[in-house]
mmCIF file of C-alpha atoms in Angstrom:
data_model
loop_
_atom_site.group_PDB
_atom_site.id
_atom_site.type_symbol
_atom_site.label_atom_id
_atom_site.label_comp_id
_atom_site.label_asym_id
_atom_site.label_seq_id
_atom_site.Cartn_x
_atom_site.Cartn_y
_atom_site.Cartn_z
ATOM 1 C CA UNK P 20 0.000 0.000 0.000
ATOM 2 C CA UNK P 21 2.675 2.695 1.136
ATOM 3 C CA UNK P 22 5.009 1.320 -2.143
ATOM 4 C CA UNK P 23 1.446 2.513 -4.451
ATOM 5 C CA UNK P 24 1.461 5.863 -2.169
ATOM 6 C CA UNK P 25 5.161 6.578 -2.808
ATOM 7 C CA UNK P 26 4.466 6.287 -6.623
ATOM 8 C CA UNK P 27 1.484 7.838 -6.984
ATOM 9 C CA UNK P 28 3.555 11.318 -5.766
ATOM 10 C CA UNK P 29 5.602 10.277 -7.955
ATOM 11 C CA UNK P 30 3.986 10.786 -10.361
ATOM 12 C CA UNK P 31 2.055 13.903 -9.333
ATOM 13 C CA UNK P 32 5.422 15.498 -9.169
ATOM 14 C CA UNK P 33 6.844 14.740 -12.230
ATOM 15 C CA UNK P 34 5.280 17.286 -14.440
ATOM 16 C CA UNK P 35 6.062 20.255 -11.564
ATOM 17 C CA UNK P 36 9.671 18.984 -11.778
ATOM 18 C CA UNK P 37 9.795 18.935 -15.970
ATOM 19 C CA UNK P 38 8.160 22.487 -15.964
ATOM 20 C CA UNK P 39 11.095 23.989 -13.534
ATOM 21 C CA UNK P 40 13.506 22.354 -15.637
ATOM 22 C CA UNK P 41 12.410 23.486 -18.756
ATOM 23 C CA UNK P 42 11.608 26.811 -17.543
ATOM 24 C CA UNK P 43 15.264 26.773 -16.169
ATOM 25 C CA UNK P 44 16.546 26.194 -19.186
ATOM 26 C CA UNK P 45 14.724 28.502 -21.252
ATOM 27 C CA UNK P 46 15.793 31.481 -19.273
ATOM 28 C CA UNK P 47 19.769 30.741 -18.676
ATOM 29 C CA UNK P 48 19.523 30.131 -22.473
ATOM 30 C CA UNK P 49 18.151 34.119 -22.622
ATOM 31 C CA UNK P 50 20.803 35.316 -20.625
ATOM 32 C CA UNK P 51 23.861 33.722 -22.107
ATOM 33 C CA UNK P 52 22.192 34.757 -25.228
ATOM 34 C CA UNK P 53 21.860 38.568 -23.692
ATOM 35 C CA UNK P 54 25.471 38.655 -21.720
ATOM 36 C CA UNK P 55 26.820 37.353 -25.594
ATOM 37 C CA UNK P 56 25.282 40.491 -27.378
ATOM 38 C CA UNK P 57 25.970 42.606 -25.090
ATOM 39 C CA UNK P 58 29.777 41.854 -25.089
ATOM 40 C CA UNK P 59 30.103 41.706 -28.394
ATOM 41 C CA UNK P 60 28.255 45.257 -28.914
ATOM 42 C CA UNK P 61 30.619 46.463 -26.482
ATOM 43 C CA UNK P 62 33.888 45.366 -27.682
ATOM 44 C CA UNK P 63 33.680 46.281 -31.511
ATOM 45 C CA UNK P 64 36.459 44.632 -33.882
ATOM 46 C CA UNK P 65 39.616 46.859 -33.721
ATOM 47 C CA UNK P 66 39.834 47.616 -37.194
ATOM 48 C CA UNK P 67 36.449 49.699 -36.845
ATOM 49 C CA UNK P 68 37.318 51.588 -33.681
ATOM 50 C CA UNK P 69 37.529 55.583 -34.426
ATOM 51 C CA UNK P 70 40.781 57.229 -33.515
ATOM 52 C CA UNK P 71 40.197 60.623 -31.785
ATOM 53 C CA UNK P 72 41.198 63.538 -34.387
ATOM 54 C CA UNK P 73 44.411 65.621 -34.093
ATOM 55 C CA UNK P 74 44.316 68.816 -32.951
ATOM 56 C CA UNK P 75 43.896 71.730 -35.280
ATOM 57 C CA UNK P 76 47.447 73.297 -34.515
ATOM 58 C CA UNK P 77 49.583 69.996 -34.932
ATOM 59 C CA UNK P 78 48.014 70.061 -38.559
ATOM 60 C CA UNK P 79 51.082 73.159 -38.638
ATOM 61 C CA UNK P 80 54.017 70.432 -38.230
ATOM 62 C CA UNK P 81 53.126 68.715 -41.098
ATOM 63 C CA UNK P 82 53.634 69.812 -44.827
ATOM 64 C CA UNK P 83 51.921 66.908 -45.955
ATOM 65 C CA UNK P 84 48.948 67.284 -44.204
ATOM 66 C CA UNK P 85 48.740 70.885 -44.847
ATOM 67 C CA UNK P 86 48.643 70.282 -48.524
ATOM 68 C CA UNK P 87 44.931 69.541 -48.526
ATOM 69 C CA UNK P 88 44.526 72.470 -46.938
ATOM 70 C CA UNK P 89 45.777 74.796 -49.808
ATOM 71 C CA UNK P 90 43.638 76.903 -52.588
ATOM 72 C CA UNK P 91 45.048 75.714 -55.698
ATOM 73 C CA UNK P 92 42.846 77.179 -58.189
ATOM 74 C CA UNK P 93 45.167 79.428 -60.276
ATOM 75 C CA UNK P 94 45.310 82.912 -60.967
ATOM 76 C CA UNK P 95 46.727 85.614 -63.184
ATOM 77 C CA UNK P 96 50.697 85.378 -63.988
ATOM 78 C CA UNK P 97 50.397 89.478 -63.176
ATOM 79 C CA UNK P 98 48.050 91.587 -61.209
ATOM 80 C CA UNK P 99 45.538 94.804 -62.666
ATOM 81 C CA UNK P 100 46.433 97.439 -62.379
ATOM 82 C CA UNK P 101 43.697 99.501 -60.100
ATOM 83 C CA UNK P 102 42.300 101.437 -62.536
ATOM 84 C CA UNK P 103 41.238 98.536 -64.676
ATOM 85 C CA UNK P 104 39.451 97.347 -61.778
ATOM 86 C CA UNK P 105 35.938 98.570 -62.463
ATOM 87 C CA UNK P 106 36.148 98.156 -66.129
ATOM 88 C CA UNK P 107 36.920 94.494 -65.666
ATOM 89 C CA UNK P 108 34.301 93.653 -63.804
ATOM 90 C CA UNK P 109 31.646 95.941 -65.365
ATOM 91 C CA UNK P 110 33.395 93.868 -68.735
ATOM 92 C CA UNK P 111 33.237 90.487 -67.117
ATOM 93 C CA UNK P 112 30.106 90.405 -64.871
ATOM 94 C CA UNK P 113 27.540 93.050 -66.615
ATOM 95 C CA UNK P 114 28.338 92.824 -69.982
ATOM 96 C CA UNK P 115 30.257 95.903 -70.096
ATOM 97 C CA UNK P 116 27.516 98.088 -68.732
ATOM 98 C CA UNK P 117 26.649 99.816 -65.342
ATOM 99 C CA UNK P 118 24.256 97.167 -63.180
ATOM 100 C CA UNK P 119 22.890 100.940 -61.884
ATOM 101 C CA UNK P 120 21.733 101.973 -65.749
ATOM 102 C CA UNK P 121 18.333 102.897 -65.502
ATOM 103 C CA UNK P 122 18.001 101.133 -62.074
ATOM 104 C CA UNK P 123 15.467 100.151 -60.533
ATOM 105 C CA UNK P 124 13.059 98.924 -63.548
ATOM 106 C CA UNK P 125 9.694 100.598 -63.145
ATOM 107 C CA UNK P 126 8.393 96.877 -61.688
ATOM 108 C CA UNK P 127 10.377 96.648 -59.055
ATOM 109 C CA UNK P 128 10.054 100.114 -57.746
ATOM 110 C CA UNK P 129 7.113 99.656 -55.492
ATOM 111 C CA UNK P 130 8.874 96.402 -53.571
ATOM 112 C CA UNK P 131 11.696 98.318 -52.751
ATOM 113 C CA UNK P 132 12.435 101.181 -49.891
ATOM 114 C CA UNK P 133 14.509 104.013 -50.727
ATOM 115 C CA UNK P 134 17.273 103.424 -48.063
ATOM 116 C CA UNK P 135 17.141 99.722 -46.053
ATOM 117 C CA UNK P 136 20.345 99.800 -44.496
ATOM 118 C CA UNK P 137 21.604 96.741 -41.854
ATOM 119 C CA UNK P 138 24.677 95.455 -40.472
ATOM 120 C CA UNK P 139 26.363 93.856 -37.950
ATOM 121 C CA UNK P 140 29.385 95.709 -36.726
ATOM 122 C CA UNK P 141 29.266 97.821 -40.120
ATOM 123 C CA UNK P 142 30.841 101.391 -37.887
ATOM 124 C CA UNK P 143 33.787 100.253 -36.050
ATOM 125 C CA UNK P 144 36.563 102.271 -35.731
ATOM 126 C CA UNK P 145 38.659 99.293 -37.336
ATOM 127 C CA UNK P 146 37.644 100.571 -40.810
ATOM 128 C CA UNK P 147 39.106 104.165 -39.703
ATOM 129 C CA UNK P 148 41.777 102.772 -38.342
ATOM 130 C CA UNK P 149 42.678 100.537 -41.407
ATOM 131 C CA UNK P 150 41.943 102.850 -44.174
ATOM 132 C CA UNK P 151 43.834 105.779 -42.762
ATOM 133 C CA UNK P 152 46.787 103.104 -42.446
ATOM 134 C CA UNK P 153 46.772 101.711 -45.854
ATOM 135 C CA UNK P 154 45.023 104.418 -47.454
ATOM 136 C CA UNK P 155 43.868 101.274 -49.942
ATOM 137 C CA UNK P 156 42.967 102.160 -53.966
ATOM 138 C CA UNK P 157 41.134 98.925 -54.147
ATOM 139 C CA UNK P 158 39.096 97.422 -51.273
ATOM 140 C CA UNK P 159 37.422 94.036 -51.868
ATOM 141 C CA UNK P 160 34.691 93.114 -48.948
ATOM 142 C CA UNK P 161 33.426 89.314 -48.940
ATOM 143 C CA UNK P 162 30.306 89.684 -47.217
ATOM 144 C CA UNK P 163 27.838 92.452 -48.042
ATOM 145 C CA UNK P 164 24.218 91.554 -47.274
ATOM 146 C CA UNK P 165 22.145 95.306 -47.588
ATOM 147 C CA UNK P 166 25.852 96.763 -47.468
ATOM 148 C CA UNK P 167 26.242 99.014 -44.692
ATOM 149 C CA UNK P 168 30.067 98.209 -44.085
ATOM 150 C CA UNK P 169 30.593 98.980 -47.693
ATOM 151 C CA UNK P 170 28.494 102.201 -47.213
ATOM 152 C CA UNK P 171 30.533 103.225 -44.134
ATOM 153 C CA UNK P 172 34.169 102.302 -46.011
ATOM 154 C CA UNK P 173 32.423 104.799 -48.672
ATOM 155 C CA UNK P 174 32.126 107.994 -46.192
ATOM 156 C CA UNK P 175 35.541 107.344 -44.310
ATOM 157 C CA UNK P 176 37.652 106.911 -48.041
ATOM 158 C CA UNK P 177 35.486 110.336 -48.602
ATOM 159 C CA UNK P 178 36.483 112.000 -45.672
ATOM 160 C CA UNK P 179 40.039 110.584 -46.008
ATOM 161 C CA UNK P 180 40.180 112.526 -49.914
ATOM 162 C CA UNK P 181 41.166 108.679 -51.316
ATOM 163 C CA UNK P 182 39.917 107.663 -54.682
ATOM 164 C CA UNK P 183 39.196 103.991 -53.350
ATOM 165 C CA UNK P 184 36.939 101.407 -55.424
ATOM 166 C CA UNK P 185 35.306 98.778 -53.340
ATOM 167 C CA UNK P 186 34.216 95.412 -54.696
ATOM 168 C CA UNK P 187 31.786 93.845 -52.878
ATOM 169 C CA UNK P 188 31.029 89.896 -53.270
ATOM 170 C CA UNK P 189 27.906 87.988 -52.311
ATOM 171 C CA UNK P 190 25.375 85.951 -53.526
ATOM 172 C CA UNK P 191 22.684 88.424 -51.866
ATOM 173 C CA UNK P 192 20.174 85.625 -51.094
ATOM 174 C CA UNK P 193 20.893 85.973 -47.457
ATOM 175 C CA UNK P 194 20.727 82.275 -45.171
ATOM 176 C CA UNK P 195 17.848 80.251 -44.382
ATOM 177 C CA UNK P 196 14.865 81.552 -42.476
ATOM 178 C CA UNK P 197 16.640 85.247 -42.488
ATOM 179 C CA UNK P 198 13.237 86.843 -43.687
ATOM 180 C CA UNK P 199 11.934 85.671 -40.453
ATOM 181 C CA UNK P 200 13.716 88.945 -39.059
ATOM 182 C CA UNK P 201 13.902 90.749 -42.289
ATOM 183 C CA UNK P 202 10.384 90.921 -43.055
ATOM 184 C CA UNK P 203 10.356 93.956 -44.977
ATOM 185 C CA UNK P 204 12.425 92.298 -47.662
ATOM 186 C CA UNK P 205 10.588 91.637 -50.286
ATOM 187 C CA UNK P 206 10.566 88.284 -52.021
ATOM 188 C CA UNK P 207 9.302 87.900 -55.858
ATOM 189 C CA UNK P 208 8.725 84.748 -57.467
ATOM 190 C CA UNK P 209 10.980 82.940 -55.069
ATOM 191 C CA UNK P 210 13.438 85.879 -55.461
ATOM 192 C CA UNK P 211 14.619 87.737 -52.530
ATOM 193 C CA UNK P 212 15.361 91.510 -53.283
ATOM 194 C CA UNK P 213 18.202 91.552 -51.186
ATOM 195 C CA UNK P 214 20.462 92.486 -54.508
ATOM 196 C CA UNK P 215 18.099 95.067 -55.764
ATOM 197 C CA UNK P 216 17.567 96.826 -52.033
ATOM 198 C CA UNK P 217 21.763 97.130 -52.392
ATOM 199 C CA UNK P 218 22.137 98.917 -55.913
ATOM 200 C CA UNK P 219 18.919 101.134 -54.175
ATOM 201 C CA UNK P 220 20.853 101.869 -50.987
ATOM 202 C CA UNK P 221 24.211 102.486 -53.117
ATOM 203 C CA UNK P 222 22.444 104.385 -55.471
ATOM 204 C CA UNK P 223 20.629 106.668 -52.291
ATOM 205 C CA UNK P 224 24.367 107.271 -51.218
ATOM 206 C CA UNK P 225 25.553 108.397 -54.330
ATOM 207 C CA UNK P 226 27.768 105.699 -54.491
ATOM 208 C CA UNK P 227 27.885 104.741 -57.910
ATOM 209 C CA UNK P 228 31.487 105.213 -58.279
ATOM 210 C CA UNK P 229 32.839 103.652 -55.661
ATOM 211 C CA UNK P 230 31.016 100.545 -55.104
ATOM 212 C CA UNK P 231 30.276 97.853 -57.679
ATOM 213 C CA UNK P 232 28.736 94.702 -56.397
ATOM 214 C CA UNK P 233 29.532 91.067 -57.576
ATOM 215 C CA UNK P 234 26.923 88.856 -57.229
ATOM 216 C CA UNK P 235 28.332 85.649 -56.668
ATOM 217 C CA UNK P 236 29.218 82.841 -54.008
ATOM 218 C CA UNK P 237 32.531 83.804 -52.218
ATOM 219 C CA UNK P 238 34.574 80.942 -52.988
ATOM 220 C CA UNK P 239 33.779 81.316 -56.876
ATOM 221 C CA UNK P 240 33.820 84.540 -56.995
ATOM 222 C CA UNK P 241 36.834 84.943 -55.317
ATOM 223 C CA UNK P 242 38.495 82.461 -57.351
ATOM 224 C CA UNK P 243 37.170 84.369 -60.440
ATOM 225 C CA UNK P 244 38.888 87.504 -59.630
ATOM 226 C CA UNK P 245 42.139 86.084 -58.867
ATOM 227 C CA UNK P 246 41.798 84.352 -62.106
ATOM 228 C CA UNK P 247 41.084 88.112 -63.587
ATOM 229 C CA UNK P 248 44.096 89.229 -62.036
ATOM 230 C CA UNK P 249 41.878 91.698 -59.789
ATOM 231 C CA UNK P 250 43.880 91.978 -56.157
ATOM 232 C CA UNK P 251 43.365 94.651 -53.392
ATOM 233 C CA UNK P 252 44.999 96.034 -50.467
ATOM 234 C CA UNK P 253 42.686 96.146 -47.863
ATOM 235 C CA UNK P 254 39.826 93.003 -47.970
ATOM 236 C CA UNK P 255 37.176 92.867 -45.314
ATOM 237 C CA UNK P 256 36.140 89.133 -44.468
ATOM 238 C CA UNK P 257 32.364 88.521 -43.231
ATOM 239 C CA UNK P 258 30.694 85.845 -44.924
ATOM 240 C CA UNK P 259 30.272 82.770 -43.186
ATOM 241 C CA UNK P 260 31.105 82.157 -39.312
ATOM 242 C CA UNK P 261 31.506 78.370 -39.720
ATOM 243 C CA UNK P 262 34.695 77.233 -39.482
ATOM 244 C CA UNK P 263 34.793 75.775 -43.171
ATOM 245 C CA UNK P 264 33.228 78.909 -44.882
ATOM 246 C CA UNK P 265 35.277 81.169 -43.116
ATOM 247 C CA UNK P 266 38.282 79.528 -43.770
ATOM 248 C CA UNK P 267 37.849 78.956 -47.566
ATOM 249 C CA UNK P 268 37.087 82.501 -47.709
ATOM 250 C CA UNK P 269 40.429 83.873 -46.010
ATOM 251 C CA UNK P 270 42.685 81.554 -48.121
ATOM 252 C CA UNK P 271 41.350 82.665 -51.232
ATOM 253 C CA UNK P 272 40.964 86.108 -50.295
ATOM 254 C CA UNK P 273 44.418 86.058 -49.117
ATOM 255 C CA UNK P 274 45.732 85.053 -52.823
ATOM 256 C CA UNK P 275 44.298 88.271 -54.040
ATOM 257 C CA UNK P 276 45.986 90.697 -51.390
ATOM 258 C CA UNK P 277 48.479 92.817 -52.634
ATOM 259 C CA UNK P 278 52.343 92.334 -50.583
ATOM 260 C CA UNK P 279 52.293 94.499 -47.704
ATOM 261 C CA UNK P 280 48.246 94.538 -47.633
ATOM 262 C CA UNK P 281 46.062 93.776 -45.206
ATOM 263 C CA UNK P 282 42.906 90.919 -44.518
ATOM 264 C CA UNK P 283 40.571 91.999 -41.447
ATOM 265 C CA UNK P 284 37.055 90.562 -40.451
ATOM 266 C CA UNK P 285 34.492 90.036 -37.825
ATOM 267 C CA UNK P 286 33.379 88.142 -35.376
ATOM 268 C CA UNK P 287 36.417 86.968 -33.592
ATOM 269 C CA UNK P 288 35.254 87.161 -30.213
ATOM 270 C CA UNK P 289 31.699 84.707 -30.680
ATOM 271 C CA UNK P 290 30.231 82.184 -28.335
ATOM 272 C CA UNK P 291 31.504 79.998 -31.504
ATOM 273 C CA UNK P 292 35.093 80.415 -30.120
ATOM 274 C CA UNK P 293 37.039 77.976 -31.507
ATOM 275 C CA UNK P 294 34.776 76.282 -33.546
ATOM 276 C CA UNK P 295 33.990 79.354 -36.183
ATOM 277 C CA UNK P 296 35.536 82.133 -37.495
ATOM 278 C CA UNK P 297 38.463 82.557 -34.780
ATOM 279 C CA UNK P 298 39.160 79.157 -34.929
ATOM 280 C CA UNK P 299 39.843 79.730 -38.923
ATOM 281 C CA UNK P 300 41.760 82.877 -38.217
ATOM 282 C CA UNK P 301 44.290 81.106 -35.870
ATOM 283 C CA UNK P 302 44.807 78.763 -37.919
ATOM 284 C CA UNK P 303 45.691 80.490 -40.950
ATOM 285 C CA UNK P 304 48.278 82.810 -39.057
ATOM 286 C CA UNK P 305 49.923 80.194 -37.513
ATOM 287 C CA UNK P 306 50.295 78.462 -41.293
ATOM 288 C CA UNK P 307 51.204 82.110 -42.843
ATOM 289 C CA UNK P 308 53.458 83.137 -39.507
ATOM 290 C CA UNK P 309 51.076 86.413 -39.102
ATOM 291 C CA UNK P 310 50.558 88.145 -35.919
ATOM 292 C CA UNK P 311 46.887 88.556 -35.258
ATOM 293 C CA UNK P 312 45.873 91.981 -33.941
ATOM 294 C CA UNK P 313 42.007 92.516 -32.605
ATOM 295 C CA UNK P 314 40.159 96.356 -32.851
ATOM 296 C CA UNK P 315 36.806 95.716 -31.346
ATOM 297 C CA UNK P 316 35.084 92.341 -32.328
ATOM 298 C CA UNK P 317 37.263 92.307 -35.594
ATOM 299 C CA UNK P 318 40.917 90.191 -36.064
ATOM 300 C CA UNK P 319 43.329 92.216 -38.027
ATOM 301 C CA UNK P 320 46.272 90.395 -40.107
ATOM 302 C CA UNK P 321 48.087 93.025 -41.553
ATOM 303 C CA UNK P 322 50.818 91.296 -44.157
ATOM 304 C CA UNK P 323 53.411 93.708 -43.315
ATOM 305 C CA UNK P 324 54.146 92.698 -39.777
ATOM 306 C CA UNK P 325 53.994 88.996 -41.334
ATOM 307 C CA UNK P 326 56.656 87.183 -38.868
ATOM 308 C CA UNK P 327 59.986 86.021 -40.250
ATOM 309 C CA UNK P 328 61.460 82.402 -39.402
#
């Protein structure tokens, strides 16, 4: 009787026991296959493991390195002289006549205000400072936008009795989202005026002369007029504040300074730090041996005070 007991609970126990077991089972088999993945997400194969980049300034101890850092687009065997400036560009860009001729077209009259002018640090005394110094016959500014900088460089070359032409290159359609503070601008067809309210402002400030626009990106454009031959003595740098923009636009800009001339721009002293524009500037002096000098917000590398090995 106690033997038929014993194997009756048996028998009641059996399927308890083969449930645990297979349960058991089931989840160590989860967790090897969860501590696997995990160490194999962690520990990647070496040959795909990132190496940390180099510093910007060790990039200066290297020649090779440095090479892909060069403009090599080429440029004129001689430079213009100044007074062929304006006629090459008026030759080369407007088809040999004045982009003011005439201007504006009855159309666009109504879309534009008589004077819109707006800048960012467009009055320091930096442009005093600079033209007074160099007392430049051709100025070149890469970054316009409603051009009051250009404007300003206008009334202090004026006050200064200097017959100075001033180039100024940018593809006037402003950035992204900028008519979200610029409301007033008009837009036509998917146009932005910001080229027409320009000539209008130049045109208010009798600046016809002096000031000719060219109305392309600043790396092309700045290749173009090295290509042309066109150089300057004093060039004003305020395009782009990224680091890559800014720096394309001071190498180039730099092959169409004149010996002894000067390269100045703004923003030097921006939350960006060394991420944007001064990051660019330090850069390039430390490659070119230059001395930086700062007046206000703006860097200053003047080519005469260029640092001998």
């Amino acid at each position: 009787m106690k033997e038929d007991q014993r194997a009756l609970q048996q028998r009641n126990k059996s399927p308890t026991s083969k449930l645990f077991t297979r349960s058991a089972a089931y989840g160590i088999l989860v967790l090897l296959s969860y501590t696997l993945g995990y160490l194999s997400h962690t520990s990647p194969p070496q040959q795909q493991q990132l190496q940390p980049p180099s510093p910007v300034f060790q990039l200066a101890d290297s020649p090779s390195q440095l090479d892909n850092f060069r403009v090599t687009a080429p440029c004129a065997n001689s430079p213009l002289p100044p007074h062929l400036v304006f006629p090459t560009i008026l030759d080369r860009v407007f088809n040999g006549s004045s982009p003011y001729s005439n201007f504006p077209p009855p159309y666009l009259s109504s879309f534009l205000k008589q004077r819109r002018i707006k800048g960012w640090g467009s009055y320091g005394a930096v442009f005093k400072h600079l033209i007074k110094r160099v007392k430049p016959q051709v100025i070149i500014e890469v970054g316009t936008f409603l051009g009051a900088s250009a404007l300003h460089m206008v009334n202090v070359t004026r006050e200064l009795r200097l017959q100075t032409q001033i180039l100024c290159l940018d593809d006037f359609r402003g950035w992204p989202g900028f008519r979200d503070r610029f409301k007033d601008i008009k837009m036509i067809n998917g146009d932005v005026l910001l080229f027409q309210q320009f000539m209008q402002n130049v045109i208010y400030f009798n600046a016809t002369g002096s000031v000719l626009p060219v109305p392309f990106s600043t790396a092309s454009g700045l290749e173009k007029l090295c290509e042309w031959g066109i150089t300057a003595d004093l060039i004003e740098i305020d395009a782009g504040h990224d680091f890559i923009s800014a720096w394309g636009d001071i190498n180039r800009a730099y092959r169409i300074l004149r010996p002894g001339g000067v390269i100045f721009g703004h923003d030097y002293f921006t939350k960006a730090d060394n991420r944007g524009v001064r990051r660019a500037v330090n850069l390039f002096a430390q490659m070119n041996n230059l001395k930086i000098q700062t007046d206000g917000q703006h860097w200053v590398l003047d080519t005469s005070l260029a640092k001998h090995n």
